[in-house]
Amino acid sequence: MLGTPMTFSWPLIVLTLAASSVEHSVDALSITKAFTKIGERFYYIEEQEQQSWYTALSSCRRMGAHLATLKSEKELYDLDAELRIRNQGYWIDVNDLDREGQFVSWTTSSPSPYLKWKAGEPNNLYNKEHCVDIWDGLMNDDDCSDKRYFICQAGDGI
Ligand SMILES: [Ca+2]
Ligand SMILES: [Ca+2]
């Protein structure tokens, strides 16, 4: 970087401004991760490093974002069209950690505004599936400690 600061300043400013609009505290992750507009919202899709649901939750928060909350079939459809890896799960913020079978959004603590399950799901396999991922365009309850790709959504709201 020595001698070429201007090369880096413009994209850093743009990304920092984008991140600042969702949260005041911006750390290094915020300016290294790009959020993409898909439909009406901005998402960051992690499909290189798989993480547990809990770690993914923290990773999104460190970006000033949250695990994605889906509100409609269109949001699910638009988002899924951008997921490049098939036959793998991507964590979203839906979970039934508090009460079995009651799927809430972590972000709002309210019942998930939209659910669309794969056939046979949610099955709470081995009584330990309490976190939800998108798997080939549909939702599945899964073991929160399993490592999956994940989707962050910018902003405090859903
Ligand atoms: Ca469960
Ligand atoms: Ca399941």
mmCIF file of C-alpha atoms and ligand atoms in Angstrom:
data_model
loop_
_atom_site.group_PDB
_atom_site.id
_atom_site.type_symbol
_atom_site.label_atom_id
_atom_site.label_comp_id
_atom_site.label_asym_id
_atom_site.label_seq_id
_atom_site.Cartn_x
_atom_site.Cartn_y
_atom_site.Cartn_z
ATOM 1 C CA MET A 1 0.000 0.000 0.000
ATOM 2 C CA LEU A 2 2.960 2.339 0.532
ATOM 3 C CA GLY A 3 2.982 5.036 -2.087
ATOM 4 C CA THR A 4 -0.433 4.163 -3.484
ATOM 5 C CA PRO A 5 -2.976 5.228 -0.874
ATOM 6 C CA MET A 6 -5.396 6.647 -3.429
ATOM 7 C CA THR A 7 -5.766 3.255 -5.040
ATOM 8 C CA PHE A 8 -7.490 1.984 -1.941
ATOM 9 C CA SER A 9 -9.295 5.003 -0.585
ATOM 10 C CA TRP A 10 -12.319 5.099 -2.855
ATOM 11 C CA PRO A 11 -13.667 1.555 -2.365
ATOM 12 C CA LEU A 12 -12.971 1.819 1.367
ATOM 13 C CA ILE A 13 -15.017 5.005 1.595
ATOM 14 C CA VAL A 14 -17.912 3.493 -0.318
ATOM 15 C CA LEU A 15 -18.016 0.333 1.763
ATOM 16 C CA THR A 16 -17.538 2.198 5.030
ATOM 17 C CA LEU A 17 -20.458 4.481 4.208
ATOM 18 C CA ALA A 18 -22.635 1.515 3.339
ATOM 19 C CA ALA A 19 -21.750 -0.214 6.597
ATOM 20 C CA SER A 20 -22.177 2.970 8.638
ATOM 21 C CA SER A 21 -25.745 3.245 7.514
ATOM 22 C CA VAL A 22 -26.586 -0.024 9.228
ATOM 23 C CA GLU A 23 -24.498 0.339 12.373
ATOM 24 C CA HIS A 24 -22.279 3.035 13.812
ATOM 25 C CA SER A 25 -19.475 0.776 14.900
ATOM 26 C CA VAL A 26 -17.663 -0.540 11.878
ATOM 27 C CA ASP A 27 -14.807 -2.964 12.243
ATOM 28 C CA ALA A 28 -12.368 -4.377 9.757
ATOM 29 C CA LEU A 29 -14.751 -7.106 8.627
ATOM 30 C CA SER A 30 -17.286 -4.545 7.464
ATOM 31 C CA ILE A 31 -14.983 -3.171 4.846
ATOM 32 C CA THR A 32 -13.789 -6.497 3.573
ATOM 33 C CA LYS A 33 -17.205 -8.049 3.014
ATOM 34 C CA ALA A 34 -19.442 -6.877 0.218
ATOM 35 C CA PHE A 35 -23.185 -6.785 0.566
ATOM 36 C CA THR A 36 -25.169 -7.326 -2.598
ATOM 37 C CA LYS A 37 -28.639 -6.055 -3.332
ATOM 38 C CA ILE A 38 -30.948 -8.967 -4.028
ATOM 39 C CA GLY A 39 -34.571 -8.015 -4.488
ATOM 40 C CA GLU A 40 -35.210 -5.175 -2.029
ATOM 41 C CA ARG A 41 -32.506 -6.029 0.527
ATOM 42 C CA PHE A 42 -28.764 -6.239 0.940
ATOM 43 C CA TYR A 43 -27.193 -9.576 1.743
ATOM 44 C CA TYR A 44 -23.762 -11.018 2.267
ATOM 45 C CA ILE A 45 -23.614 -14.665 1.240
ATOM 46 C CA GLU A 46 -20.786 -16.623 2.838
ATOM 47 C CA GLU A 47 -20.019 -19.632 0.719
ATOM 48 C CA GLN A 48 -16.375 -20.208 1.386
ATOM 49 C CA GLU A 49 -16.226 -20.835 5.112
ATOM 50 C CA GLN A 50 -18.803 -22.990 6.856
ATOM 51 C CA GLN A 51 -19.579 -22.059 10.456
ATOM 52 C CA SER A 52 -21.876 -23.219 13.219
ATOM 53 C CA TRP A 53 -25.117 -21.281 13.498
ATOM 54 C CA TYR A 54 -23.825 -19.495 16.615
ATOM 55 C CA THR A 55 -20.559 -18.492 14.959
ATOM 56 C CA ALA A 56 -22.406 -17.368 11.840
ATOM 57 C CA LEU A 57 -24.683 -15.252 14.052
ATOM 58 C CA SER A 58 -21.603 -13.532 15.514
ATOM 59 C CA SER A 59 -19.966 -13.156 12.124
ATOM 60 C CA CYS A 60 -22.988 -11.307 10.747
ATOM 61 C CA ARG A 61 -23.164 -9.064 13.816
ATOM 62 C CA ARG A 62 -19.511 -8.151 13.444
ATOM 63 C CA MET A 63 -20.401 -6.937 9.944
ATOM 64 C CA GLY A 64 -23.115 -4.720 11.411
ATOM 65 C CA ALA A 65 -25.685 -7.119 10.026
ATOM 66 C CA HIS A 66 -27.712 -10.114 11.142
ATOM 67 C CA LEU A 67 -28.428 -13.590 9.890
ATOM 68 C CA ALA A 68 -31.050 -13.236 7.168
ATOM 69 C CA THR A 69 -34.741 -13.059 7.989
ATOM 70 C CA LEU A 70 -36.987 -13.989 5.092
ATOM 71 C CA LYS A 71 -40.396 -12.408 4.809
ATOM 72 C CA SER A 72 -41.868 -13.839 1.642
ATOM 73 C CA GLU A 73 -41.698 -16.463 -1.050
ATOM 74 C CA LYS A 74 -40.238 -13.855 -3.375
ATOM 75 C CA GLU A 75 -37.401 -13.111 -0.965
ATOM 76 C CA LEU A 76 -36.636 -16.803 -0.642
ATOM 77 C CA TYR A 77 -36.805 -17.312 -4.395
ATOM 78 C CA ASP A 78 -34.636 -14.284 -5.216
ATOM 79 C CA LEU A 79 -32.074 -15.188 -2.587
ATOM 80 C CA ASP A 80 -31.914 -18.846 -3.495
ATOM 81 C CA ALA A 81 -31.245 -17.930 -7.112
ATOM 82 C CA GLU A 82 -27.972 -16.359 -5.906
ATOM 83 C CA LEU A 83 -26.801 -19.352 -3.888
ATOM 84 C CA ARG A 84 -24.189 -21.127 -5.944
ATOM 85 C CA ILE A 85 -23.701 -24.267 -3.907
ATOM 86 C CA ARG A 86 -26.456 -26.856 -4.132
ATOM 87 C CA ASN A 87 -27.138 -29.715 -1.780
ATOM 88 C CA GLN A 88 -25.675 -27.665 1.088
ATOM 89 C CA GLY A 89 -27.327 -25.584 3.785
ATOM 90 C CA TYR A 90 -27.051 -21.847 4.358
ATOM 91 C CA TRP A 91 -27.985 -20.642 7.847
ATOM 92 C CA ILE A 92 -30.645 -17.989 8.311
ATOM 93 C CA ASP A 93 -31.789 -16.470 11.614
ATOM 94 C CA VAL A 94 -34.774 -18.759 12.221
ATOM 95 C CA ASN A 95 -34.546 -21.061 15.225
ATOM 96 C CA ASP A 96 -36.644 -22.920 17.789
ATOM 97 C CA LEU A 97 -34.017 -22.835 20.534
ATOM 98 C CA ASP A 98 -36.398 -21.405 23.122
ATOM 99 C CA ARG A 99 -39.377 -23.631 22.520
ATOM 100 C CA GLU A 100 -39.429 -26.742 20.397
ATOM 101 C CA GLY A 101 -41.458 -26.307 17.228
ATOM 102 C CA GLN A 102 -41.924 -22.545 17.605
ATOM 103 C CA PHE A 103 -39.771 -21.035 14.929
ATOM 104 C CA VAL A 104 -38.788 -17.451 15.616
ATOM 105 C CA SER A 105 -36.514 -14.923 13.992
ATOM 106 C CA TRP A 106 -33.419 -14.303 16.138
ATOM 107 C CA THR A 107 -33.378 -10.721 14.901
ATOM 108 C CA THR A 108 -36.895 -9.853 16.049
ATOM 109 C CA SER A 109 -37.608 -12.596 18.634
ATOM 110 C CA SER A 110 -40.977 -12.871 16.902
ATOM 111 C CA PRO A 111 -42.423 -15.796 14.989
ATOM 112 C CA SER A 112 -40.676 -16.141 11.664
ATOM 113 C CA PRO A 113 -42.632 -14.086 9.120
ATOM 114 C CA TYR A 114 -42.155 -16.722 6.440
ATOM 115 C CA LEU A 115 -41.404 -20.433 6.464
ATOM 116 C CA LYS A 116 -41.260 -22.882 3.607
ATOM 117 C CA TRP A 117 -40.083 -26.329 4.588
ATOM 118 C CA LYS A 118 -38.590 -29.131 2.578
ATOM 119 C CA ALA A 119 -40.754 -32.208 2.487
ATOM 120 C CA GLY A 120 -40.597 -33.979 5.840
ATOM 121 C CA GLU A 121 -39.151 -30.941 7.632
ATOM 122 C CA PRO A 122 -38.945 -29.707 10.298
ATOM 123 C CA ASN A 123 -38.181 -33.130 11.772
ATOM 124 C CA ASN A 124 -36.077 -32.102 14.818
ATOM 125 C CA LEU A 125 -33.825 -35.062 14.080
ATOM 126 C CA TYR A 126 -32.397 -36.707 17.220
ATOM 127 C CA ASN A 127 -34.249 -33.985 19.104
ATOM 128 C CA LYS A 128 -31.407 -31.588 18.435
ATOM 129 C CA GLU A 129 -32.264 -29.621 15.319
ATOM 130 C CA HIS A 130 -33.089 -26.085 16.396
ATOM 131 C CA CYS A 131 -31.562 -23.854 13.735
ATOM 132 C CA VAL A 132 -32.840 -23.348 10.213
ATOM 133 C CA ASP A 133 -31.015 -23.306 6.933
ATOM 134 C CA ILE A 134 -31.990 -22.889 3.317
ATOM 135 C CA TRP A 135 -31.237 -26.096 1.487
ATOM 136 C CA ASP A 136 -31.873 -26.172 -2.265
ATOM 137 C CA GLY A 137 -34.438 -23.429 -2.025
ATOM 138 C CA LEU A 138 -36.398 -24.753 0.910
ATOM 139 C CA MET A 139 -35.990 -24.665 4.670
ATOM 140 C CA ASN A 140 -34.692 -27.397 6.963
ATOM 141 C CA ASP A 141 -34.166 -27.514 10.704
ATOM 142 C CA ASP A 142 -30.624 -28.563 11.445
ATOM 143 C CA ASP A 143 -28.182 -29.073 14.294
ATOM 144 C CA CYS A 144 -26.992 -25.588 15.321
ATOM 145 C CA SER A 145 -23.455 -26.850 15.847
ATOM 146 C CA ASP A 146 -23.180 -28.189 12.301
ATOM 147 C CA LYS A 147 -21.047 -26.077 10.027
ATOM 148 C CA ARG A 148 -22.928 -24.509 7.158
ATOM 149 C CA TYR A 149 -22.606 -21.588 4.803
ATOM 150 C CA PHE A 150 -24.674 -18.593 5.882
ATOM 151 C CA ILE A 151 -26.446 -15.462 4.740
ATOM 152 C CA CYS A 152 -26.156 -12.101 6.477
ATOM 153 C CA GLN A 153 -28.668 -9.331 5.900
ATOM 154 C CA ALA A 154 -27.735 -5.666 6.288
ATOM 155 C CA GLY A 155 -29.662 -3.405 8.613
ATOM 156 C CA ASP A 156 -31.381 -3.689 11.951
ATOM 157 C CA GLY A 157 -34.835 -4.384 10.573
ATOM 158 C CA ILE A 158 -36.111 -7.233 8.550
HETATM 159 CA CA CA B 1 -36.168 -28.131 17.008
HETATM 160 CA CA CA B 2 -34.297 -31.415 9.765
#
